[in-house]
mmCIF file of C-alpha atoms in Angstrom:
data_model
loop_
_atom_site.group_PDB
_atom_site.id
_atom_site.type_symbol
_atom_site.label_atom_id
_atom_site.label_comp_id
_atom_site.label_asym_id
_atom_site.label_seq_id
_atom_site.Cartn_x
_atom_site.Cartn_y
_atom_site.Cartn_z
ATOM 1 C CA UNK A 28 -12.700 -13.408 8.847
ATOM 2 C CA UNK A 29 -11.957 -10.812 11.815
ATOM 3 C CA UNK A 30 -8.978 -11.553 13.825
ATOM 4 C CA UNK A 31 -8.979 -9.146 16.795
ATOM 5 C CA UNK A 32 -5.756 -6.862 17.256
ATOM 6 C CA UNK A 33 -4.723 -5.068 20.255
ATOM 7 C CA UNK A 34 -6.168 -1.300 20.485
ATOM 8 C CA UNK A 35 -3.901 1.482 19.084
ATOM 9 C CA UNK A 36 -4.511 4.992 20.167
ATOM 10 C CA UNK A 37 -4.185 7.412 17.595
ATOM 11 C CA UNK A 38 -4.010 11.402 17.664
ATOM 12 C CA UNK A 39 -6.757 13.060 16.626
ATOM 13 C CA UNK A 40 -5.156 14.290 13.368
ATOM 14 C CA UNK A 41 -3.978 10.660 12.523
ATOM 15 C CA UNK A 42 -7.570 9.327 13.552
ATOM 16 C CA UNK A 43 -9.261 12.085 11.102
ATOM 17 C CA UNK A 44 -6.924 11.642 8.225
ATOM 18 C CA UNK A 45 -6.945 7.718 8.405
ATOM 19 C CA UNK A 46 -11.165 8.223 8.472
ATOM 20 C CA UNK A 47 -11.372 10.554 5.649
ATOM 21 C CA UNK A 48 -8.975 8.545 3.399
ATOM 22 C CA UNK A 49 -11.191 5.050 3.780
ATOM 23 C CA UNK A 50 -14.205 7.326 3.368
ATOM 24 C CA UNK A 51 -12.384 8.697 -0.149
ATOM 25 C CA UNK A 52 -11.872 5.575 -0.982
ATOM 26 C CA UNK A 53 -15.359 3.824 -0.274
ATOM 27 C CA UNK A 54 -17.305 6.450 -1.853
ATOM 28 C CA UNK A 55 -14.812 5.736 -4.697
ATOM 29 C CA UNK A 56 -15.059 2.066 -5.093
ATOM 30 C CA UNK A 57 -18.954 2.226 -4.729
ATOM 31 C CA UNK A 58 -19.175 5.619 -7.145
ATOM 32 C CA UNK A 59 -16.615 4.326 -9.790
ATOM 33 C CA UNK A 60 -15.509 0.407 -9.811
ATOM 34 C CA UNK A 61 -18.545 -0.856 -10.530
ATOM 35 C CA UNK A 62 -17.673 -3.952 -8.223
ATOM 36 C CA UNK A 63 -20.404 -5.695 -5.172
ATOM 37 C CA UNK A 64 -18.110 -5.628 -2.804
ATOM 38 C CA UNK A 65 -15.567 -3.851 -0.606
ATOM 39 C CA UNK A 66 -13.023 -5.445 2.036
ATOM 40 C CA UNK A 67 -11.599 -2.661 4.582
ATOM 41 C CA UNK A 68 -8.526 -4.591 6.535
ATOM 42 C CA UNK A 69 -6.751 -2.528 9.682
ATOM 43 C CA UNK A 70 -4.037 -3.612 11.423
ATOM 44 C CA UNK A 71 -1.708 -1.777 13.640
ATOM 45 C CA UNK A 72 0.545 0.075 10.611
ATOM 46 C CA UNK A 73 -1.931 -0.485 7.883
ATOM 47 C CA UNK A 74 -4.922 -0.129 6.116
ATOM 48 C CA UNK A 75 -6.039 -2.112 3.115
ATOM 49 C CA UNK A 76 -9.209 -0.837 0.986
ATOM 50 C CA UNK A 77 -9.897 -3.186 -1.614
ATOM 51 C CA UNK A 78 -13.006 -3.709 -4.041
ATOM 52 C CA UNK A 79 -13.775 -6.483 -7.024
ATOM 53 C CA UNK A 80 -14.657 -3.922 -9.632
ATOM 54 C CA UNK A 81 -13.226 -3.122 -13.033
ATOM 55 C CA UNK A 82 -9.521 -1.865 -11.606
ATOM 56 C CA UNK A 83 -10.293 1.182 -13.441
ATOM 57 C CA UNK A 84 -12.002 4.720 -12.874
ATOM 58 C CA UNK A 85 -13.052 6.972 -15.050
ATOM 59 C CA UNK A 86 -10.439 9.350 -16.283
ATOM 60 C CA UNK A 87 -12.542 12.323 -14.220
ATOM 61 C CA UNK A 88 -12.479 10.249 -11.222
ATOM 62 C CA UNK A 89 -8.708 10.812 -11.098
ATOM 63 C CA UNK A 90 -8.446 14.208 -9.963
ATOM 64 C CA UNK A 91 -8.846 16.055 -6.449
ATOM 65 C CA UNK A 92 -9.786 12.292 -4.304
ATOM 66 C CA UNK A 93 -6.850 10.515 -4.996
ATOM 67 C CA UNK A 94 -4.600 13.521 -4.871
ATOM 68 C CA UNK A 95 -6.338 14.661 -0.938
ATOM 69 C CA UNK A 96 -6.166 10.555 0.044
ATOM 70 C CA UNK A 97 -2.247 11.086 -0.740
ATOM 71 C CA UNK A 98 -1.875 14.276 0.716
ATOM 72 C CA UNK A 99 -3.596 13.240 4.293
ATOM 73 C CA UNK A 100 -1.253 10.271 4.081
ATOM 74 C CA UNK A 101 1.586 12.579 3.788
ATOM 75 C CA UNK A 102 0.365 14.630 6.663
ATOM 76 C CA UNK A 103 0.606 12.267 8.990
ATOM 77 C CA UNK A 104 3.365 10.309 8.012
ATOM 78 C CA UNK A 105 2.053 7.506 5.980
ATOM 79 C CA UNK A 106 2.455 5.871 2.095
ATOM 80 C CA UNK A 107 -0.455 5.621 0.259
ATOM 81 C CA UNK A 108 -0.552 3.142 -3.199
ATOM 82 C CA UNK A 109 -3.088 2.604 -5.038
ATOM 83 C CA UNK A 110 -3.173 -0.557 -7.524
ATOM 84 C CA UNK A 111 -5.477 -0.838 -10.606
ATOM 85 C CA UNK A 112 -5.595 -4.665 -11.808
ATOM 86 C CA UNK A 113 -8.352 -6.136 -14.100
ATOM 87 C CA UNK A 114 -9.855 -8.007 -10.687
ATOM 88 C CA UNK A 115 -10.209 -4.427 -8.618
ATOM 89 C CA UNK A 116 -8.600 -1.535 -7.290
ATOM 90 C CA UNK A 117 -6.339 -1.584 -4.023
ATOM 91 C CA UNK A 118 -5.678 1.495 -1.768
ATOM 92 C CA UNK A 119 -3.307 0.976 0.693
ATOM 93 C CA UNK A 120 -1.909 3.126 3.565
ATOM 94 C CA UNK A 121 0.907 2.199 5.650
ATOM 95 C CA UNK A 122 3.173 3.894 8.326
ATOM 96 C CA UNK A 123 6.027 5.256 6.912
#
């Protein structure tokens, strides 16, 4: 389902932070979860990365990604949560 929200400009730090954490998170899910599939939802305040994997990485996998996704949410004013559950893992990023 797309539903079509009004365009939001963002400054270019926001915009590059924002990027790098869904790329973080992608390259996570499809390195790590073990899942088929990946659901990236944006709205205005928040971004939802979600995948139907195992809800649990590897114990390496939980080092310098996770910890730079949080960081670039601090940066720029965000909260970043992520959820392990036994259907998938959630990574969320909302304005603060």
């Amino acid at each position: 389902v797309i539903e079509k929200y009004e365009n939001k400009i963002l400054e270019p730090l926001e915009a590059f932070n924002l990027f790098r954490i869904i790329m973080e998170a992608v390259n996570n899910a499809v390195k790590h979860s073990g899942g088929n599939q990946i659901i990236i939802e944006i709205s205005n305040e928040e971004i939802t990365i979600t995948d139907n994997g195992s809800g649990h990485y590897p114990k390496v996998s939980l080092g310098f990604g996770l910890t730079n996704m949080k960081q670039r949410a601090d940066r720029i004013g965000y909260l970043f949560e992520i959820k392990f559950t036994s259907q998938g893992t959630t990574v969320n990023v909302k304005k603060n």
